[in-house]
PDB file of C-alpha atoms in Angstrom:
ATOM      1  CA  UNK A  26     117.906  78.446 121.670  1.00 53.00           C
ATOM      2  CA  UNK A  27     121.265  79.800 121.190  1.00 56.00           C
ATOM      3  CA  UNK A  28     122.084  82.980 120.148  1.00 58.00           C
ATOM      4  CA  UNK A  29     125.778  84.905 119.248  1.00 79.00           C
ATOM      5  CA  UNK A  30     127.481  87.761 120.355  1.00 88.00           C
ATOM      6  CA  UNK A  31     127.503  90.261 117.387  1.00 97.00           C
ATOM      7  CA  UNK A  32     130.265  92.475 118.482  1.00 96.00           C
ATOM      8  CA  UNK A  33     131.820  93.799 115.231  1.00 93.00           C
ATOM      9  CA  UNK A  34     128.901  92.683 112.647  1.00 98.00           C
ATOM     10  CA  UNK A  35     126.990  95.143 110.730  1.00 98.00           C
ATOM     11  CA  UNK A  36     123.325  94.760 110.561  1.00 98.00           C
ATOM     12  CA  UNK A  37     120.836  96.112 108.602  1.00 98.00           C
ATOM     13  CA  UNK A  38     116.999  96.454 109.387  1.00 98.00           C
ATOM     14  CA  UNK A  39     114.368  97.950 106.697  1.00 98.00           C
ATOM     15  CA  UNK A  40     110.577  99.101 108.192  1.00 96.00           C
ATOM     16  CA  UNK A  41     112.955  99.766 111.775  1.00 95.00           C
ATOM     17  CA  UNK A  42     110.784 103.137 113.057  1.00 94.00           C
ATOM     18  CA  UNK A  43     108.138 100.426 114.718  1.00 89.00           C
ATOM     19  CA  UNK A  44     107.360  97.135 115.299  1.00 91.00           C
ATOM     20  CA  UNK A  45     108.756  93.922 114.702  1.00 95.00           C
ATOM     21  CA  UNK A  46     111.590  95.897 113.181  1.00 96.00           C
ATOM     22  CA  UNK A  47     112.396  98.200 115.749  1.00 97.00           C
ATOM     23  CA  UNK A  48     112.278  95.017 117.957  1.00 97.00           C
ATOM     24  CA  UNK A  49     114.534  93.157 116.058  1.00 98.00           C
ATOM     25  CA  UNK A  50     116.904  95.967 115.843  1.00 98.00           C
ATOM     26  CA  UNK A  51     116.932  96.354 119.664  1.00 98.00           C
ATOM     27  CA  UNK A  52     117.369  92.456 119.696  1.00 98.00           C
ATOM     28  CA  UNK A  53     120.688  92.796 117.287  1.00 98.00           C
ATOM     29  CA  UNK A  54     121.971  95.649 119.075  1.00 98.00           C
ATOM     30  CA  UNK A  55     121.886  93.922 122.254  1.00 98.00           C
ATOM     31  CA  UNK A  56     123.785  91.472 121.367  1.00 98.00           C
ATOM     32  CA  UNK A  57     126.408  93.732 120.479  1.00 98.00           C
ATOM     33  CA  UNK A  58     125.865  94.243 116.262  1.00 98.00           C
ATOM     34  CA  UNK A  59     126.270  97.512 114.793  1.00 98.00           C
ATOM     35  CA  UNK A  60     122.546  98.069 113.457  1.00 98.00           C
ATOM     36  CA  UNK A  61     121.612 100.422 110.637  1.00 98.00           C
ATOM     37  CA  UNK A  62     118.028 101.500 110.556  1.00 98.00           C
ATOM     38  CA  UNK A  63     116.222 102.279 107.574  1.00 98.00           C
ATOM     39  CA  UNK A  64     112.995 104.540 107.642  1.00 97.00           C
ATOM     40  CA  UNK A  65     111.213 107.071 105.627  1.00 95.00           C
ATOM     41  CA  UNK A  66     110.230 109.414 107.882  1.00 95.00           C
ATOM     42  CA  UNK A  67     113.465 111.035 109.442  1.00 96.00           C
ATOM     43  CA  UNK A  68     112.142 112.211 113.525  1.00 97.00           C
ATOM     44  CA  UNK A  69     110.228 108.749 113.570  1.00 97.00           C
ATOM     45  CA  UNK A  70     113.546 107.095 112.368  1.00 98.00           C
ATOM     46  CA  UNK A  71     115.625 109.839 114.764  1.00 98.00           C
ATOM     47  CA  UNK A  72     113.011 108.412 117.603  1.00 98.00           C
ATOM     48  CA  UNK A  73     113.317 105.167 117.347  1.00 98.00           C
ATOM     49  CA  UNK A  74     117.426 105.307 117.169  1.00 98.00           C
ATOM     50  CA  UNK A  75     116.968 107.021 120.054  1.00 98.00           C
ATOM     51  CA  UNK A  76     114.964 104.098 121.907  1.00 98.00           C
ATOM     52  CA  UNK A  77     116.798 101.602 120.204  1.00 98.00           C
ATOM     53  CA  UNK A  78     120.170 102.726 121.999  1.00 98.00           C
ATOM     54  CA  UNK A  79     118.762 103.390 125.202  1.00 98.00           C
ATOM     55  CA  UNK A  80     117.055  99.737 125.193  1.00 98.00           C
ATOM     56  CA  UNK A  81     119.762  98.224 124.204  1.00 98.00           C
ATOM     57  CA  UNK A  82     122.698  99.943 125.833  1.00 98.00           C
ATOM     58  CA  UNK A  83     124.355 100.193 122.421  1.00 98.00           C
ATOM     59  CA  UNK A  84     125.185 103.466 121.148  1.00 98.00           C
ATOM     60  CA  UNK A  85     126.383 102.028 117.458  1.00 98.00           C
ATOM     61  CA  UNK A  86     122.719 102.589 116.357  1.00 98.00           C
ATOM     62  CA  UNK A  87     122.663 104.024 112.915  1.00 98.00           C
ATOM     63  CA  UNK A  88     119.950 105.704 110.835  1.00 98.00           C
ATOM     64  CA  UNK A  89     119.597 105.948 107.253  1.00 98.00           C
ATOM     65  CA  UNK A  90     116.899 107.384 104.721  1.00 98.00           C
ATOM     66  CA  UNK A  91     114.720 105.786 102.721  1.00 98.00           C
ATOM     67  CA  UNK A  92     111.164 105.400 100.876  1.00 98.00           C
ATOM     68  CA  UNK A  93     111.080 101.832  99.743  1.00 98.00           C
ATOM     69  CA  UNK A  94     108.435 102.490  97.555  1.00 97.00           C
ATOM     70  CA  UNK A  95     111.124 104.294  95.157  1.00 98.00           C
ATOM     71  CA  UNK A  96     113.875 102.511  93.082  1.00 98.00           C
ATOM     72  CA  UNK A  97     115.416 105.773  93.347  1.00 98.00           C
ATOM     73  CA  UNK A  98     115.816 106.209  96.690  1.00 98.00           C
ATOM     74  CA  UNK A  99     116.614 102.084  96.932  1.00 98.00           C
ATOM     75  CA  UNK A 100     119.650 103.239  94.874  1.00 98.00           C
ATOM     76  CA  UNK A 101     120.458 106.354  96.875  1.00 98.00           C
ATOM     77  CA  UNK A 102     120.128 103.670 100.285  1.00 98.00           C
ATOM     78  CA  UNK A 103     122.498 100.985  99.132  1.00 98.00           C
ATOM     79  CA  UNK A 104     125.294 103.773  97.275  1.00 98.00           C
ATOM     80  CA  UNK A 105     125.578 104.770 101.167  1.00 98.00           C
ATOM     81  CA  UNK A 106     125.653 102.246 102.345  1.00 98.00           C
ATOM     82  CA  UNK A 107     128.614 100.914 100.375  1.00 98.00           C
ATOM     83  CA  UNK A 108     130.180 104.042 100.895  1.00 98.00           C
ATOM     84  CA  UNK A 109     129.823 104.057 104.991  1.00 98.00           C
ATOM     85  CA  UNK A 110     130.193 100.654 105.654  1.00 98.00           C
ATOM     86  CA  UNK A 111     133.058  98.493 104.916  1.00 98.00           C
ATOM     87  CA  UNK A 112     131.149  95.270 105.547  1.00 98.00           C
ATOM     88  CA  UNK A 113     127.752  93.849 105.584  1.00 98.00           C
ATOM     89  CA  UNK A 114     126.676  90.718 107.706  1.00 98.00           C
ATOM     90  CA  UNK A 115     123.070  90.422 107.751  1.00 98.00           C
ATOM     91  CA  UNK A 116     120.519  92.333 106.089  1.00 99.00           C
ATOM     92  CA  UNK A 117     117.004  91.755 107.301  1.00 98.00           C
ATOM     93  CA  UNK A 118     114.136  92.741 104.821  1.00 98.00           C
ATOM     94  CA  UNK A 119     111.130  93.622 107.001  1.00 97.00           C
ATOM     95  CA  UNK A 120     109.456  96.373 105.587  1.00 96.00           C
ATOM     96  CA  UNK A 121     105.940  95.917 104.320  1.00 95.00           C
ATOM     97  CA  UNK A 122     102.585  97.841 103.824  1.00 94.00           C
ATOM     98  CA  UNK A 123      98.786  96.482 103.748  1.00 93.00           C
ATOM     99  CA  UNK A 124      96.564  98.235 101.255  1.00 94.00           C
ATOM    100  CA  UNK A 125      93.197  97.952 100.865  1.00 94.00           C
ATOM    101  CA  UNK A 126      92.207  99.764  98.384  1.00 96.00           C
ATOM    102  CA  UNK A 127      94.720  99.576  95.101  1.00 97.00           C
ATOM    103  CA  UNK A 128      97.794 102.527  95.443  1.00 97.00           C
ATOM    104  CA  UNK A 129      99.775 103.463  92.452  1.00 97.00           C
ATOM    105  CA  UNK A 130     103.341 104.984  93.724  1.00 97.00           C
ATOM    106  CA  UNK A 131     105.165 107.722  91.722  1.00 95.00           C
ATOM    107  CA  UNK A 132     106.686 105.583  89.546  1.00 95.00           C
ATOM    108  CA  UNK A 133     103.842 103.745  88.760  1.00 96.00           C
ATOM    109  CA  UNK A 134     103.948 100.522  90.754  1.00 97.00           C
ATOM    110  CA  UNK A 135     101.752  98.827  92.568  1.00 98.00           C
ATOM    111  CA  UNK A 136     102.033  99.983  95.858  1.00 98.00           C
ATOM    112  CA  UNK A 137     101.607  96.496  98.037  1.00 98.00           C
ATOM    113  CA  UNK A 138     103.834  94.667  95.308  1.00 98.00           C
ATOM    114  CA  UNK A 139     106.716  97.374  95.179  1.00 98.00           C
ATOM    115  CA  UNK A 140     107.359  97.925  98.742  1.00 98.00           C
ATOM    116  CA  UNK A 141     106.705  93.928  99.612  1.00 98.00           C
ATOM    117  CA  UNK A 142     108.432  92.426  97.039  1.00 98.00           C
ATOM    118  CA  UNK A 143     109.854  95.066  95.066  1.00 98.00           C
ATOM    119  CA  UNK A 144     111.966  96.501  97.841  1.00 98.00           C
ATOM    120  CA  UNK A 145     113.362  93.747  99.005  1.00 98.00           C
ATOM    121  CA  UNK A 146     114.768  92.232  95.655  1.00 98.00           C
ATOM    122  CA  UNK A 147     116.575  95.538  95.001  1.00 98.00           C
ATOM    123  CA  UNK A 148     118.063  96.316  98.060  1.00 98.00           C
ATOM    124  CA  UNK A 149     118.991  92.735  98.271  1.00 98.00           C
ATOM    125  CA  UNK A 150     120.440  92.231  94.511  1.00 98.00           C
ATOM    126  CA  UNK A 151     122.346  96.032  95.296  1.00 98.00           C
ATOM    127  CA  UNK A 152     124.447  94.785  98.678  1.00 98.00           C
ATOM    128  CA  UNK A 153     124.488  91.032  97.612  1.00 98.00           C
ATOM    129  CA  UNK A 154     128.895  91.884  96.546  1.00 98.00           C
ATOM    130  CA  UNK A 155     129.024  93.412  99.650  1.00 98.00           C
ATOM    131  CA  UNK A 156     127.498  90.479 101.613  1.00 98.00           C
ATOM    132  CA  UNK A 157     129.556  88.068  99.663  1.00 98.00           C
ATOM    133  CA  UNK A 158     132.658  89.924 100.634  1.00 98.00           C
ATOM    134  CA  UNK A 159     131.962  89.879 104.499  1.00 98.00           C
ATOM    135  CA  UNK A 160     130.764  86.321 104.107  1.00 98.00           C
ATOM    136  CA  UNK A 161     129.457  84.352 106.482  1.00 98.00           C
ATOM    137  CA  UNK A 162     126.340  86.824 105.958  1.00 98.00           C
ATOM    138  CA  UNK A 163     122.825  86.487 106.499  1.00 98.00           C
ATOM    139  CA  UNK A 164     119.288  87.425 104.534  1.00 99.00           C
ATOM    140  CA  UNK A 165     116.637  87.387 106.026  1.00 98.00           C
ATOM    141  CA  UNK A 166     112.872  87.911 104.571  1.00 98.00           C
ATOM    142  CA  UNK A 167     110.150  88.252 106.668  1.00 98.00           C
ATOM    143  CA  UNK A 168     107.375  86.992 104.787  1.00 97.00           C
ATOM    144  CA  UNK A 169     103.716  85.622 106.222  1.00 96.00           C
ATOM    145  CA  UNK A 170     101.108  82.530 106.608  1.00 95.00           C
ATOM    146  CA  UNK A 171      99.111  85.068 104.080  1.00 94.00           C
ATOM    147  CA  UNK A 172     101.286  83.875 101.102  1.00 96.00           C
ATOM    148  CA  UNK A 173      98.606  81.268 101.194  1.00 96.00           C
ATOM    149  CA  UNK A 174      96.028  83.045 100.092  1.00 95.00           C
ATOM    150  CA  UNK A 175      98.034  84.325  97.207  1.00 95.00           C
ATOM    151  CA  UNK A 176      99.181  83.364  93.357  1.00 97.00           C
ATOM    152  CA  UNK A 177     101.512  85.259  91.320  1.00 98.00           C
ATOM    153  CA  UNK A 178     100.252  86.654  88.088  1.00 97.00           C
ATOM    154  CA  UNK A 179     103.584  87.244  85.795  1.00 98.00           C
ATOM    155  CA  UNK A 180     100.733  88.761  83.163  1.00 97.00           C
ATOM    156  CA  UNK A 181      99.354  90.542  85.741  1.00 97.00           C
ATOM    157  CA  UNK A 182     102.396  91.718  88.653  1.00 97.00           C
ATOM    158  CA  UNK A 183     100.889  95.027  88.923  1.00 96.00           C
ATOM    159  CA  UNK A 184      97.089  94.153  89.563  1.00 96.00           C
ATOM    160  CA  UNK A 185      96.207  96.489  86.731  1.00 96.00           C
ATOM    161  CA  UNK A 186      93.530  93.350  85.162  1.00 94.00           C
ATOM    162  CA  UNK A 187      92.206  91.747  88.143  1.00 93.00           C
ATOM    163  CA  UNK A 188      89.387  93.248  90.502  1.00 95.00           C
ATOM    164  CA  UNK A 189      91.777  94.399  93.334  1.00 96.00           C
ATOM    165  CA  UNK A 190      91.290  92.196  96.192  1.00 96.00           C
ATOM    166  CA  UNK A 191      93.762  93.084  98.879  1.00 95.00           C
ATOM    167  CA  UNK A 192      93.996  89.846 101.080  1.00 94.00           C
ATOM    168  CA  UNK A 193      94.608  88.156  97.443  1.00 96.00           C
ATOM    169  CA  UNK A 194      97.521  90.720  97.019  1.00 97.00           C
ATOM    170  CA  UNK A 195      98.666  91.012 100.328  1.00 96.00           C
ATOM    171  CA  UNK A 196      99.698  87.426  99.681  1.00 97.00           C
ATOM    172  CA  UNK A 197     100.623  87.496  96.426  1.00 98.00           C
ATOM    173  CA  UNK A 198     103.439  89.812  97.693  1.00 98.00           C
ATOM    174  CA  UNK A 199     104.754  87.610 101.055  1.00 98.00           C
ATOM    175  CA  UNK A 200     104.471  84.617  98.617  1.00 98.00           C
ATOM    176  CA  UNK A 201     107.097  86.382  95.645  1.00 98.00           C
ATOM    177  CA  UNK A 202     109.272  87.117  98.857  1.00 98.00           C
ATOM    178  CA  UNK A 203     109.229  83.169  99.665  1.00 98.00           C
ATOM    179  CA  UNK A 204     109.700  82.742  96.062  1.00 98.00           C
ATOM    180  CA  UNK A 205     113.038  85.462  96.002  1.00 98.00           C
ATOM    181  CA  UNK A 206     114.311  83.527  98.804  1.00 98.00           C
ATOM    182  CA  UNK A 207     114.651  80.244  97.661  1.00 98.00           C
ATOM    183  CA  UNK A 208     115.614  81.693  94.101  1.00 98.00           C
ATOM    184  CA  UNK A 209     118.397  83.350  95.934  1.00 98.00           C
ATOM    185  CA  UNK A 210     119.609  80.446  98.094  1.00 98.00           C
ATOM    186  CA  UNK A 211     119.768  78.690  95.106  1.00 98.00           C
ATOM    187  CA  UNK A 212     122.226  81.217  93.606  1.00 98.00           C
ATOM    188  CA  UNK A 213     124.526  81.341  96.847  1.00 98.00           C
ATOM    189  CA  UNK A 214     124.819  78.430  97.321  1.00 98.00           C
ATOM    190  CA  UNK A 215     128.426  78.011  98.346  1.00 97.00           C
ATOM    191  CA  UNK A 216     129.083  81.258  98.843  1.00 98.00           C
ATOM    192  CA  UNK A 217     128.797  81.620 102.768  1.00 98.00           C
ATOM    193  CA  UNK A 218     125.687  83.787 102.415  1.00 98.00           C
ATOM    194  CA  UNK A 219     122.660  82.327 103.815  1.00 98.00           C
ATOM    195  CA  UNK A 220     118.666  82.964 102.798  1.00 98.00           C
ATOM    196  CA  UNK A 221     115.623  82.170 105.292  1.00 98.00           C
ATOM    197  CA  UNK A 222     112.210  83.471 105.436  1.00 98.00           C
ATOM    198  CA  UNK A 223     109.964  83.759 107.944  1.00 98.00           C
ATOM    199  CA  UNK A 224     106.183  84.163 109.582  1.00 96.00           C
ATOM    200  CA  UNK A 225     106.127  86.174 112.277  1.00 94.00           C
ATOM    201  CA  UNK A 226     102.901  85.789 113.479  1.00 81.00           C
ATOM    202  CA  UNK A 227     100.151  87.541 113.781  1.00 70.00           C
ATOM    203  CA  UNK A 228     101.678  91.212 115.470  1.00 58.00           C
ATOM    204  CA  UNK A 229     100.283  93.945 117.036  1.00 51.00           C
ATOM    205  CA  UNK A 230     102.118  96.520 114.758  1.00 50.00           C
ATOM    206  CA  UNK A 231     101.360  99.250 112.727  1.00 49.00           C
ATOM    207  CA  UNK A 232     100.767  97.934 109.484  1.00 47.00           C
ATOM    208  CA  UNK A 233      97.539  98.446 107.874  1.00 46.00           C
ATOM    209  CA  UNK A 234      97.465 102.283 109.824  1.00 50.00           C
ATOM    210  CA  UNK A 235      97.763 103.807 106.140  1.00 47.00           C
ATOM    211  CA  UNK A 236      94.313 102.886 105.585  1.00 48.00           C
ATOM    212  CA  UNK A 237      92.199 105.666 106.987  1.00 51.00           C
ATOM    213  CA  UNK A 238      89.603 105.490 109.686  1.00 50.00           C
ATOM    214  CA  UNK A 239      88.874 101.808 109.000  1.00 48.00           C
ATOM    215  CA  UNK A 240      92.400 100.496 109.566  1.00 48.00           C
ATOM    216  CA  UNK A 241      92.299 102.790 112.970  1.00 48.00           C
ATOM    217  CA  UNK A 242      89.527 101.543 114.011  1.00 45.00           C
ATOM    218  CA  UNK A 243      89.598  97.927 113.178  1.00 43.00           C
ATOM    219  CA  UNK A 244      93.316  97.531 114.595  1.00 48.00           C
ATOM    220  CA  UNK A 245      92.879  98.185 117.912  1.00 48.00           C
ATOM    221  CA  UNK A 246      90.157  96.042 118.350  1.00 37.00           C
ATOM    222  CA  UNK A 247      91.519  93.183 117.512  1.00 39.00           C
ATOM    223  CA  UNK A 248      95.029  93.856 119.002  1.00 44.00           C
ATOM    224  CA  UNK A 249      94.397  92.155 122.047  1.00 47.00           C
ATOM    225  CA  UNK A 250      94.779  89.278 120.089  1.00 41.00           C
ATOM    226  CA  UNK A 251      98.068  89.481 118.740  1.00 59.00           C
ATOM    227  CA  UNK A 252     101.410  88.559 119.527  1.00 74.00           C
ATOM    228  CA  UNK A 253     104.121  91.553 120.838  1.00 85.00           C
ATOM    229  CA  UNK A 254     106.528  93.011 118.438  1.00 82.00           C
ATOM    230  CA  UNK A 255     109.075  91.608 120.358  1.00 90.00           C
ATOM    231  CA  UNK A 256     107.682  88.258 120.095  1.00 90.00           C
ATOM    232  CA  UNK A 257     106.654  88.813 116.439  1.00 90.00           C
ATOM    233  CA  UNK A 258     110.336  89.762 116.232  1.00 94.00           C
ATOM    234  CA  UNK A 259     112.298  86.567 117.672  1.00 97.00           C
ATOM    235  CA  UNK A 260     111.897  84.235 114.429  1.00 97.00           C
ATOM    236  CA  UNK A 261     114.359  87.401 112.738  1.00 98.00           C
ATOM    237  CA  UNK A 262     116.735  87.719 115.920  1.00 98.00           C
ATOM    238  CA  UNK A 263     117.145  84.040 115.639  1.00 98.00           C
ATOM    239  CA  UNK A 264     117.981  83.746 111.798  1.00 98.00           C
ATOM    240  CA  UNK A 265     120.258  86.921 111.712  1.00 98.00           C
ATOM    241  CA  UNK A 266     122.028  85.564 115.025  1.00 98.00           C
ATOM    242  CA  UNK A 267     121.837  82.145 116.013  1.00 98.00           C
ATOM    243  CA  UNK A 268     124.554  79.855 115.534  1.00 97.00           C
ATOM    244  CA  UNK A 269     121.912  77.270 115.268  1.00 97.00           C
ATOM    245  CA  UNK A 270     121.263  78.342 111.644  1.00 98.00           C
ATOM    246  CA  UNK A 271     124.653  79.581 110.102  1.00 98.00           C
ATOM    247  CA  UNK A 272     124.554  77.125 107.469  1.00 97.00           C
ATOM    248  CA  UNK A 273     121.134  77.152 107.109  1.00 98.00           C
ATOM    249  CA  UNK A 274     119.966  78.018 103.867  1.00 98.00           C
ATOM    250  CA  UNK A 275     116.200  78.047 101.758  1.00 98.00           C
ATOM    251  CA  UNK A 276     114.100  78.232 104.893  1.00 98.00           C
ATOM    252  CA  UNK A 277     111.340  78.979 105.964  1.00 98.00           C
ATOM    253  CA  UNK A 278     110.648  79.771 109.604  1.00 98.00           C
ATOM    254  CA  UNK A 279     107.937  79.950 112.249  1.00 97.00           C
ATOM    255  CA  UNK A 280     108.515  80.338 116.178  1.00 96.00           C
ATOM    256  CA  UNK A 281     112.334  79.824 115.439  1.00 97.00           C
ATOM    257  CA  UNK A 282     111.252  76.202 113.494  1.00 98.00           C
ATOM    258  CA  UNK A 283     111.459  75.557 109.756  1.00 98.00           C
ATOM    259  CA  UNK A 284     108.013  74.545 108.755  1.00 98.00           C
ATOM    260  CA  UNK A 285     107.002  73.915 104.964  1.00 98.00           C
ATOM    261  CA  UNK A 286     105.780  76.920 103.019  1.00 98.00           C
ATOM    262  CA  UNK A 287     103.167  76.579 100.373  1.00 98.00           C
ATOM    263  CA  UNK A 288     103.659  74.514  97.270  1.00 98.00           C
ATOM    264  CA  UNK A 289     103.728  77.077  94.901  1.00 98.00           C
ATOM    265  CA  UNK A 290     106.430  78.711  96.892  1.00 98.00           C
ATOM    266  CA  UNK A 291     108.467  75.957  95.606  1.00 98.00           C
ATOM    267  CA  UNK A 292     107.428  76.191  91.822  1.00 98.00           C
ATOM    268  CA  UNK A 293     111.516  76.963  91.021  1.00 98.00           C
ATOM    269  CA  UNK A 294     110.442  77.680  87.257  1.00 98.00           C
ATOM    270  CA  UNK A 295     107.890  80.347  88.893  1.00 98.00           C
ATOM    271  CA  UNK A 296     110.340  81.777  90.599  1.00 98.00           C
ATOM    272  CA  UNK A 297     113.137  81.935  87.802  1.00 98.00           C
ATOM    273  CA  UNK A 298     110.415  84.358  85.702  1.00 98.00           C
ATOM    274  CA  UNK A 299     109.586  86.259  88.946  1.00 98.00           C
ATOM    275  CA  UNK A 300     113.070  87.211  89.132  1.00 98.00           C
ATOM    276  CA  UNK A 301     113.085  88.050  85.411  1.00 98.00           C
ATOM    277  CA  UNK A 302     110.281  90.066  85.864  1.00 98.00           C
ATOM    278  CA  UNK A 303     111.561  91.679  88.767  1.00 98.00           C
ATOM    279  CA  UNK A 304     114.711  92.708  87.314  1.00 98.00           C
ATOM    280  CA  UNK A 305     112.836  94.110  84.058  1.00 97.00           C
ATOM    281  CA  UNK A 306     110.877  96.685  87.001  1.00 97.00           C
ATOM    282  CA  UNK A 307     113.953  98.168  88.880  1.00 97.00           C
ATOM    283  CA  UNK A 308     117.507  98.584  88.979  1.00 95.00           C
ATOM    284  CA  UNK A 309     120.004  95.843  90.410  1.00 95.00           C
ATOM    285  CA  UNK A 310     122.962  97.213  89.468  1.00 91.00           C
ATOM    286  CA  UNK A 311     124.768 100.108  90.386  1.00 79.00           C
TER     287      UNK A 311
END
């Protein structure tokens, strides 16, 4: 598998304070990228610079602010970076949440849906000048296997009519990031900017933890059975990096192989009105 030296590309890594994100920005710094970090909690995201750097042996380790779960603070994310940054050549969109019981955030969204899907489409729609302007550039979602076990409801996005069920939503979310991806390679195409998606396995991370005693308890029991986040993060490292895949485009990825995703990931009329939907919940323009 071949990989690139990154010297002089900026990367940058949302849900980076743990986990497959942490890993993969350890994995981009080491091969010499500039790597932003985006967290939400500033001495976990001031930590995990920290380890990042020392793991690494890169000091140009970068850490920004950010709750994903607000459009508001999406904005805020990508005005500095435009400001800080004079180019942009891969952004990876990694950070998600598991709810099981339904969450409303401040702004009135659906918690799972906002920060899964939500998140990325913003952040993504907000730096896509900038990554055409550093072209060739990389996106890269990290979806899951669960988008399976999911359908997308366009009368129904915020699960406000249906008995929450959160497996069902869980995947509803990783299959609208599928979705965004191949609606997005569709509208770069040409443009030197790539979009793949990915499964990382199943990971021994965090996510889930924001459930209370049942998601601490349940966790660790079954982590013994999960991949590493550093091998949970290789399918990213390989898409952001490897020369393998520069004009690779409308992917989607498993242990650093394009498999087929679901076929309702490739309904493209689906995915036109997600997108319309999408854009009618936050702002993509600044």
């Amino acid at each position: 598998m071949a990989t690139a030296d990154l010297d002089g590309r900026i990367c940058l890594i949302t849900g980076a304070t743990s986990g497959i994100g942490e890993a993969t920005a350890t994995g981009l710094a080491r091969l010499g990228a500039h790597v932003i970090l985006v967290a939400r909690d500033k001495l976990r995201g001031q930590a995990s610079r920290e380890k990042v750097r020392v793991q690494s042996g890169n000091r140009r380790v970068d850490l920004l602010m950010a709750d994903l779960q607000s459009p508001g603070e999406i904005e805020a994310l990508a005005l500095q970076v435009l400001d800080r940054y004079p180019a942009l050549h891969v952004l990876v969109n990694n950070a998600g949440v598991v709810n099981l019981r339904r969450e409303v955030t401040p702004g009135g969204l659906e918690r799972t849906f906002a920060v899964n899907h939500l998140a990325h489409f913003q952040l993504t729609n907000l730096l896509l000048a900038r990554l055409h302007a550093s072209a060739p550039a990389r996106i890269v979602n990290v979806s899951s296997h669960g988008h399976k076990f999911g359908s997308i409801d366009l009368e129904d996005l915020q699960t406000e009519r249906k008995k929450y069920a959160w497996l069902r939503v869980y995947g509803a979310s990783k299959l609208a990031n599928i979705l965004f991806t191949y609606e997005l390679a569709r509208r770069l195409e040409g443009s030197g900017v790539t979009a793949n998606c990915l499964h990382p396995g199943a990971v021994a991370t965090s996510l889930g933890k924001n459930n209370g005693r049942l998601g601490h308890i349940v966790l660790p029991l079954l982590k013994p059975f999960f991949l590493s986040p550093e091998q949970g993060a290789r399918t990213s490292i390989y898409l952001a990096s490897s020369p393998e895949v520069a004009n690779t485009s409308s992917r989607y990825y498993v242990k650093c192989r394009a498999v087929p995703s679901s076929a309702a990931s490739h309904d493209e009329a689906l995915a036109r009105a997600l997108w319309k939907a999408s854009k009618r919940l936050v702002p993509i323009s600044i």
